[in-house]
Tab-separated table of C-alpha atoms and ligand atoms in Angstrom:
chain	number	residue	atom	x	y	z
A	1	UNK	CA	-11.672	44.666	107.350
A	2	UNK	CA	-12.998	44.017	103.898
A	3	UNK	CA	-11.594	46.408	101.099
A	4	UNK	CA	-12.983	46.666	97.651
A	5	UNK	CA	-13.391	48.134	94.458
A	6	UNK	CA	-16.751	48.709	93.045
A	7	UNK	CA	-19.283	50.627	90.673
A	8	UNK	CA	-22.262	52.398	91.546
A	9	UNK	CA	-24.100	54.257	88.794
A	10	UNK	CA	-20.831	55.439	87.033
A	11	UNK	CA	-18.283	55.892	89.993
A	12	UNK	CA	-15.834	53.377	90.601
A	13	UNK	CA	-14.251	53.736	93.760
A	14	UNK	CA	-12.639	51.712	96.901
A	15	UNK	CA	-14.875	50.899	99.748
A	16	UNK	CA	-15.146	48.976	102.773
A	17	UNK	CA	-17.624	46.685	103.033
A	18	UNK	CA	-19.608	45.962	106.568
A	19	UNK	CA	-21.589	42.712	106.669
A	20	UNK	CA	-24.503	43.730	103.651
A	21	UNK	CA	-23.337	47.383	103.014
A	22	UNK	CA	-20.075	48.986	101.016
A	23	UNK	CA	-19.072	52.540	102.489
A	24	UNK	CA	-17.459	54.651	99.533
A	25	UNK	CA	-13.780	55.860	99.994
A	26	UNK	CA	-13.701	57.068	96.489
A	27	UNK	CA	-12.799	60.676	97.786
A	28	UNK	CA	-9.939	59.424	99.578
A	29	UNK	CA	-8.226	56.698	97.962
A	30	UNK	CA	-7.961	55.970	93.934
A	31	UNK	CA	-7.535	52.237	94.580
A	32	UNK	CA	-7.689	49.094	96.914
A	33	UNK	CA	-4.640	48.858	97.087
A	34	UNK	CA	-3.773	52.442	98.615
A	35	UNK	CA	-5.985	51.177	101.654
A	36	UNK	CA	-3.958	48.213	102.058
A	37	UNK	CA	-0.845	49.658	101.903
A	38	UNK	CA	-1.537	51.653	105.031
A	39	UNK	CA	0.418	51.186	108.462
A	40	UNK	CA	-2.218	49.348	110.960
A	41	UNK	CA	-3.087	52.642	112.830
A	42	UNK	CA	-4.190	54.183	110.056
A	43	UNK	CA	-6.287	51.014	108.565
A	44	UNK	CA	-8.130	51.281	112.273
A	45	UNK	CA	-8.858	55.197	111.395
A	46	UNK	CA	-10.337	54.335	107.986
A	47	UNK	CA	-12.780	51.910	110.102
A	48	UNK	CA	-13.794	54.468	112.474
A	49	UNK	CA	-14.456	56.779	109.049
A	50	UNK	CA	-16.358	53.637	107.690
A	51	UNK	CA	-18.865	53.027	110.508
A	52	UNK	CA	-19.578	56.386	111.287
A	53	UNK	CA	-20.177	57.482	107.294
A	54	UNK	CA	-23.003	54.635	107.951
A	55	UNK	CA	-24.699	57.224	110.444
A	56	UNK	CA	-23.424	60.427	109.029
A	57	UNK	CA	-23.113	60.043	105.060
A	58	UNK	CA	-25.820	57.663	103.672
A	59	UNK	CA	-25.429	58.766	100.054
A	60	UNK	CA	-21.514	57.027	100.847
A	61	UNK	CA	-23.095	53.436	101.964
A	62	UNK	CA	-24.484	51.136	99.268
A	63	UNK	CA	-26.896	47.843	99.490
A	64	UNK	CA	-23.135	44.740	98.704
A	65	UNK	CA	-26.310	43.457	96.616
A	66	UNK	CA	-26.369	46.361	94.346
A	67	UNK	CA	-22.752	47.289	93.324
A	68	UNK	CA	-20.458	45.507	90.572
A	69	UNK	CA	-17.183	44.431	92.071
A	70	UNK	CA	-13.687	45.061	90.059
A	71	UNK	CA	-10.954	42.471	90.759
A	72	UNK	CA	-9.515	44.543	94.184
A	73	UNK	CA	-6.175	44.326	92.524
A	74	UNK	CA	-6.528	44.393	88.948
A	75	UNK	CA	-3.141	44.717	87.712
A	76	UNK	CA	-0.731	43.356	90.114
A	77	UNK	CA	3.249	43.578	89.451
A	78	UNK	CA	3.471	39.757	89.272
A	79	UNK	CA	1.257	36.736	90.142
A	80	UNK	CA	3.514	34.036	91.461
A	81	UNK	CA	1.644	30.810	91.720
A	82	UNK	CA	2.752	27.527	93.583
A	83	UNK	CA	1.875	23.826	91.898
A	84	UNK	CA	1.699	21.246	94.181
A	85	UNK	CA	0.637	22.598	97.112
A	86	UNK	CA	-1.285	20.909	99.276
A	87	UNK	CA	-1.119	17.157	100.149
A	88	UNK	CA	-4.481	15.943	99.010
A	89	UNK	CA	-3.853	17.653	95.184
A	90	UNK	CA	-0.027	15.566	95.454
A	91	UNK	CA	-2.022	12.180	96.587
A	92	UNK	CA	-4.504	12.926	93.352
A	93	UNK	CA	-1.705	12.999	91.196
A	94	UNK	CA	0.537	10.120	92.931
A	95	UNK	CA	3.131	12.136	93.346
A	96	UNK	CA	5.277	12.345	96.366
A	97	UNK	CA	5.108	16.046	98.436
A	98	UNK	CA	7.709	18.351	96.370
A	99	UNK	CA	10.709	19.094	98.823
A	100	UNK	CA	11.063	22.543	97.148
A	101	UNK	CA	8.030	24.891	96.105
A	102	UNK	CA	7.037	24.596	92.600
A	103	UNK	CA	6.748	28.076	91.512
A	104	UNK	CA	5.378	29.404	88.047
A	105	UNK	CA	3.439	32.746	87.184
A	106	UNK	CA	0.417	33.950	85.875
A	107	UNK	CA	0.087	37.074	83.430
A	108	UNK	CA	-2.029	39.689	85.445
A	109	UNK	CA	-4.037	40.556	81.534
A	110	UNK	CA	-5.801	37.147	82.939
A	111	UNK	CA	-7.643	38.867	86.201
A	112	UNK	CA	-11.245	39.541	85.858
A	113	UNK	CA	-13.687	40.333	88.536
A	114	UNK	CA	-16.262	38.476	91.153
A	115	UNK	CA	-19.688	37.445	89.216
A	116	UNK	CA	-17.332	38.154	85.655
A	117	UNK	CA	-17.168	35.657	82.936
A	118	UNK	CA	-14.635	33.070	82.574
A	119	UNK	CA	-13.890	32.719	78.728
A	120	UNK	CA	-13.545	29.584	77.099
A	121	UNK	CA	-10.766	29.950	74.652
A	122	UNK	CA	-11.664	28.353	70.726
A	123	UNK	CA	-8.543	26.692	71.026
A	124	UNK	CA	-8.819	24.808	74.689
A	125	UNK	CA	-11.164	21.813	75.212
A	126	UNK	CA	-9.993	21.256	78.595
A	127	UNK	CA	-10.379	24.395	81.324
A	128	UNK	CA	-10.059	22.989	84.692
A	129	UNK	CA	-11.014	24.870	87.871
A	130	UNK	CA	-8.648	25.491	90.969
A	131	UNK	CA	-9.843	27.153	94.111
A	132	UNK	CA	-6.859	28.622	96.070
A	133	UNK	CA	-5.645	30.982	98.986
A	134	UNK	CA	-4.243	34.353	97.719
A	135	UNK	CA	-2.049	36.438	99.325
A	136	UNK	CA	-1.820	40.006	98.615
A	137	UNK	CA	1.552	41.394	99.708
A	138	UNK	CA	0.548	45.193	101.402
A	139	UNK	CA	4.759	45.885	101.634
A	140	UNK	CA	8.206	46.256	99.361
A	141	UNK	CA	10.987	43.318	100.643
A	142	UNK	CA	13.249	41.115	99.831
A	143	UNK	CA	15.280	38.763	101.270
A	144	UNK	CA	12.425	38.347	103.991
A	145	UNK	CA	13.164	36.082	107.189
A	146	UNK	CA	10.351	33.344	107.632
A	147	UNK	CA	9.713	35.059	111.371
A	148	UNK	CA	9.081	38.503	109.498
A	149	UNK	CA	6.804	37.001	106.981
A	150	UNK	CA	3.221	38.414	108.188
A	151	UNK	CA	4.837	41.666	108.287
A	152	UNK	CA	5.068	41.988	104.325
A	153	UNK	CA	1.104	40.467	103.993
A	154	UNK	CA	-1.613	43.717	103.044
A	155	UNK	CA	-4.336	40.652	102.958
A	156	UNK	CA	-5.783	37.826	101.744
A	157	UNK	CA	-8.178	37.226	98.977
A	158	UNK	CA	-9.426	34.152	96.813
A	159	UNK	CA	-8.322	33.455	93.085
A	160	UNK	CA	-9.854	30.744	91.067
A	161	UNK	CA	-6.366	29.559	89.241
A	162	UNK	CA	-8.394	28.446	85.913
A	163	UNK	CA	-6.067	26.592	83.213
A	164	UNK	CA	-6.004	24.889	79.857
A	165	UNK	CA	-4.460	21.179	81.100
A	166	UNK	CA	-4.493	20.634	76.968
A	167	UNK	CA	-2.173	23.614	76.577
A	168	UNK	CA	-0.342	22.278	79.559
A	169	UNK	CA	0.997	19.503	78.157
A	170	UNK	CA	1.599	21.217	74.209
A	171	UNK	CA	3.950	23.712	76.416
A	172	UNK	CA	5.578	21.303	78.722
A	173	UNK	CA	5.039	24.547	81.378
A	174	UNK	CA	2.529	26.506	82.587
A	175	UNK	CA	2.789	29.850	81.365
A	176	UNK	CA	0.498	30.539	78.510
A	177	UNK	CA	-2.173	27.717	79.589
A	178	UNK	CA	-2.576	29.604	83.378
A	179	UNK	CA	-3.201	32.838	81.310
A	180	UNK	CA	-5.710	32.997	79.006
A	181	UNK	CA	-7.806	36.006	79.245
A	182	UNK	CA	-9.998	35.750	82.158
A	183	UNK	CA	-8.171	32.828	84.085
A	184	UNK	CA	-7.616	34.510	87.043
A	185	UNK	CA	-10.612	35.372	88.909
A	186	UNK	CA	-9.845	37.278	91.815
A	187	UNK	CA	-11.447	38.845	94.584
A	188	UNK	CA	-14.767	39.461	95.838
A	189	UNK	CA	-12.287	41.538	98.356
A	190	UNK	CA	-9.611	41.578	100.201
A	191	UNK	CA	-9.526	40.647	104.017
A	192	UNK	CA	-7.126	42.547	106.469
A	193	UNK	CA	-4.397	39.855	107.762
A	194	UNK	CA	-5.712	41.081	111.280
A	195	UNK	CA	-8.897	39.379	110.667
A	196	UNK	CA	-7.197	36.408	109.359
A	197	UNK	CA	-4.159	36.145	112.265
A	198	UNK	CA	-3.605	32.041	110.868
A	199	UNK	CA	-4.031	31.200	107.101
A	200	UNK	CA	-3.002	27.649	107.602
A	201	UNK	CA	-6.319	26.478	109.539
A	202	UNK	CA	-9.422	27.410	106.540
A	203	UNK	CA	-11.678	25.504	104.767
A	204	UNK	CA	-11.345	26.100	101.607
A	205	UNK	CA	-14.044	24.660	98.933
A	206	UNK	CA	-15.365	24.893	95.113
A	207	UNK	CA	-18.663	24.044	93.627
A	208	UNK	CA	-19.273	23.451	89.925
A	209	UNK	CA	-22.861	24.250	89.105
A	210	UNK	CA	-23.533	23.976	93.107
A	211	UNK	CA	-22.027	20.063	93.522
A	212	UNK	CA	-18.840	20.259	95.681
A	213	UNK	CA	-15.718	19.505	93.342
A	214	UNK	CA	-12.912	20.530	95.702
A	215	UNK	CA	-13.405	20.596	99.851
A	216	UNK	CA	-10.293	20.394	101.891
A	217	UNK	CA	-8.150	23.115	104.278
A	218	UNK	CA	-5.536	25.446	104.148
A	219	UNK	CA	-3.867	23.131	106.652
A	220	UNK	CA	-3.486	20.456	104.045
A	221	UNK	CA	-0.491	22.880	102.355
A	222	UNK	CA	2.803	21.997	101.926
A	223	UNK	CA	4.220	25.243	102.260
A	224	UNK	CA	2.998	27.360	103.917
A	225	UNK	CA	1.736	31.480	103.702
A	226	UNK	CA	5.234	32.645	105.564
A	227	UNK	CA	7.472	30.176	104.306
A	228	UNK	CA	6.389	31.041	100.274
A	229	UNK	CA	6.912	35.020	101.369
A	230	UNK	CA	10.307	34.444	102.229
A	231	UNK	CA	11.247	31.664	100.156
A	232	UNK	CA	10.504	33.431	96.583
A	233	UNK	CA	11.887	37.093	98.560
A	234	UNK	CA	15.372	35.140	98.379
A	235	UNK	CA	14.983	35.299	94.361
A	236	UNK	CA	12.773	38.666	93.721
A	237	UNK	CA	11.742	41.773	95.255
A	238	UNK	CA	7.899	41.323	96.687
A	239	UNK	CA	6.149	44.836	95.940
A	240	UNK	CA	2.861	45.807	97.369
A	241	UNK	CA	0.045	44.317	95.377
A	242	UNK	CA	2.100	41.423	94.198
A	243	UNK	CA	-0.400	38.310	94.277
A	244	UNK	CA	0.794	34.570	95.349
A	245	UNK	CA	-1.365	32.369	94.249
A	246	UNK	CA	-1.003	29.273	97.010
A	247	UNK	CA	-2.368	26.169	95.416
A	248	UNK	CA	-4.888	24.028	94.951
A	249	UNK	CA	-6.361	21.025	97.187
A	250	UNK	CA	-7.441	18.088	95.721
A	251	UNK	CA	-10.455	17.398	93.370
A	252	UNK	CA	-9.364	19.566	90.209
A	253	UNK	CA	-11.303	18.036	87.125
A	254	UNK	CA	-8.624	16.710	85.501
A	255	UNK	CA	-7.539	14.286	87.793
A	256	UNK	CA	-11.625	13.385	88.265
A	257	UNK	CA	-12.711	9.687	86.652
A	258	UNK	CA	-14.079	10.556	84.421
A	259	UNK	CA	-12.346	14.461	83.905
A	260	UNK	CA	-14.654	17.421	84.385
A	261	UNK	CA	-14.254	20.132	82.431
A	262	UNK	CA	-15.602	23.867	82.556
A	263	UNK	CA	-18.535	24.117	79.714
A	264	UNK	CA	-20.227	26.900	78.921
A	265	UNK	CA	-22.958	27.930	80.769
A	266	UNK	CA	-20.956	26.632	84.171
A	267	UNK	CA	-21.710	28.111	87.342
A	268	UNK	CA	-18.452	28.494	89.546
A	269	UNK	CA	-17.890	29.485	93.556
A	270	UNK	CA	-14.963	29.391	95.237
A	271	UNK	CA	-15.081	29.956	99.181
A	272	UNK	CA	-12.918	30.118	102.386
A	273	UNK	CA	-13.696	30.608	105.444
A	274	UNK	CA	-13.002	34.106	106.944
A	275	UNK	CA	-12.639	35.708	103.477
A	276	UNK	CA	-16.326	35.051	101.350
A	277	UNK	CA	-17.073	33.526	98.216
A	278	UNK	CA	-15.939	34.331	94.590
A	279	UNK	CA	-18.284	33.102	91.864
A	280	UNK	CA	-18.036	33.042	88.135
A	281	UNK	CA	-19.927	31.867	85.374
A	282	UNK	CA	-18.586	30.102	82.164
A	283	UNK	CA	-19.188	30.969	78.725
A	284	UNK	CA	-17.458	29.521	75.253
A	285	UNK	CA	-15.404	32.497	73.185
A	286	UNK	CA	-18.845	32.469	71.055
A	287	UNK	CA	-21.224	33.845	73.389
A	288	UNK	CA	-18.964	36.182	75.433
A	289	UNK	CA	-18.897	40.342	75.146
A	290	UNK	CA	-15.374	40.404	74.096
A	291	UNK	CA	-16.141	37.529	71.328
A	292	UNK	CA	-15.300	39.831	68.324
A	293	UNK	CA	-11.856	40.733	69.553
A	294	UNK	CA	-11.265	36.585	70.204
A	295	UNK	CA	-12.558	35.639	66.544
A	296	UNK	CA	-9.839	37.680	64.971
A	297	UNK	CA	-7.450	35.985	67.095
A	298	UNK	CA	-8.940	32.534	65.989
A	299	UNK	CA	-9.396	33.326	62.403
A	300	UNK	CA	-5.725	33.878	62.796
A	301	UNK	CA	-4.345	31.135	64.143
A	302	UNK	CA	-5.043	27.211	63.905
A	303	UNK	CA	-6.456	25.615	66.469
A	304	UNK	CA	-4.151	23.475	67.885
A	305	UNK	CA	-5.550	19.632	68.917
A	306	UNK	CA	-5.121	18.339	71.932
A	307	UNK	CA	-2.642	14.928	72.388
B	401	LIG	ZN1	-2.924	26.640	90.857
């Protein structure tokens, strides 16, 4: 089951989408999430609801074509991302496969929705792309055994892990380079883990302005969807909605000869198999909506060259 969150003249509420059409449960649920969150009995009685509100309430079923989509979790508690993830992105980089995850985080301020802009920052010449797996965790736990893993997953979606490789290296970490405003596209939905019974065996692939950049499979990661559940529940408490961000194959632009980087008026899609595709286009600070509130920032604050 796909589960959403969408506009349609002036509502915004969650849905379930059915091959071309979205069924409205915005009289039943306030958010995604609270349809995720449900025990798997109750997910199969919010399908029954779904295809029969196709035959019985028409006014509740929109054209996929027409709606906007929100990011289907647009605040989550914490985005925990993994670096190094997959063997091909390690081989890129000639680096040997970690023998621990590599775990950093991403603010959630940086989540913005399917078909939104990604924002060049004035003070990044180097935004790379990174297609990846994301898990959205539908249950509370900690301390999680690897065999119980599934059992804490509401879903999975795709996030397009975007990041400033020049801020990268002025940091010496990740934090502040993975979360620029808009650097974490997320969604177009999220896919029921009963739909999706194996995340290790999807393609996974990204196209910059339609030419492949990144093409590999989930089967290429290092560690994999149960292991990273119960490996960072040893350290923190996984909530419902809590995002982990798996990786990215190989192919970024930075690592490309020569490097690739996003430029405004880019045309980004990110898609896996079993879950859709999530598409963004690129725009510089200048030409975006929020540009006014990004010039004060900039007026503000030198631009900082890259090494
Ligand atoms: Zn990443």
């Amino acid at each position: 089951m796909k589960i959403a969150m969408f506009h349609y003249r002036g509502r915004t509420s969650p849905g379930i989408v059915i091959d071309d059409r979205i069924v409205d449960f915005g009289d039943d649920f306030q958010t995604a999430l609270d349809i995720l969150k449900l025990e798997d009995w109750q997910l199969r009685e919010v399908w029954g609801r779904a295809e029969s509100r196709i035959i019985s309430a028409p006014e509740l079923v929109q054209s996929v074509a027409d709606v906007t989509f929100d990011a289907p979790v647009p605040r989550p508690g914490k985005i925990m991302c993994v670096g190094l993830n997959y063997l091909d992105h390690a081989a890129e980089q000639g680096k040997e496969p970690p023998s621990a995850p590599m775990i950093f985080a991403k603010y959630g301020t940086a989540i913005t929705n399917h078909l939104a802009e990604i924002v060049l920052p004035p003070n990044s010449a180097e935004v790379d792309y990174e297609a990846e797996l994301c898990v959205v965790i539908g249950r509370t736990g900690r301390l999680i055994p690897i065999g119980e893993a599934y059992d804490y997953v509401g879903g999975y979606t795709i996030i397009n892990d975007v990041s400033a490789r020049d801020m990268q290296r002025q940091d010496k970490q990740f934090t502040r380079a993975k979360s620029c405003d808009t650097f974490a596209p997320l969604g177009p939905w999220v896919v029921t883990k009963d739909e999706i019974p194996d995340p290790q065996i999807l393609s996974i692939s990204l196209t910059l302005n339609g030419e492949v950049m990144q093409s590999s499979n989930t089967n290429q990661l290092i560690f994999n969807v149960p292991f990273l559940i119960s490996y960072l529940s040893q350290s923190m408490t996984l909530e419902a909605g809590d995002l982990i961000a798996t990786g990215t194959p190989g192919g970024v632009g930075v690592f490309r000869n020569p490097p690739v980087f996003l430029k405004d008026g880019d045309d980004v899609a990110v898609t896996i198999e079993g879950i859709g595709t999530l598409r963004n286009r690129v725009v510089s600070s200048q030409q975006s909506a929020v540009s006014s509130q990004q010039s004060v920032v900039s007026s503000q604050w030198p631009v900082v060259s890259s090494q």
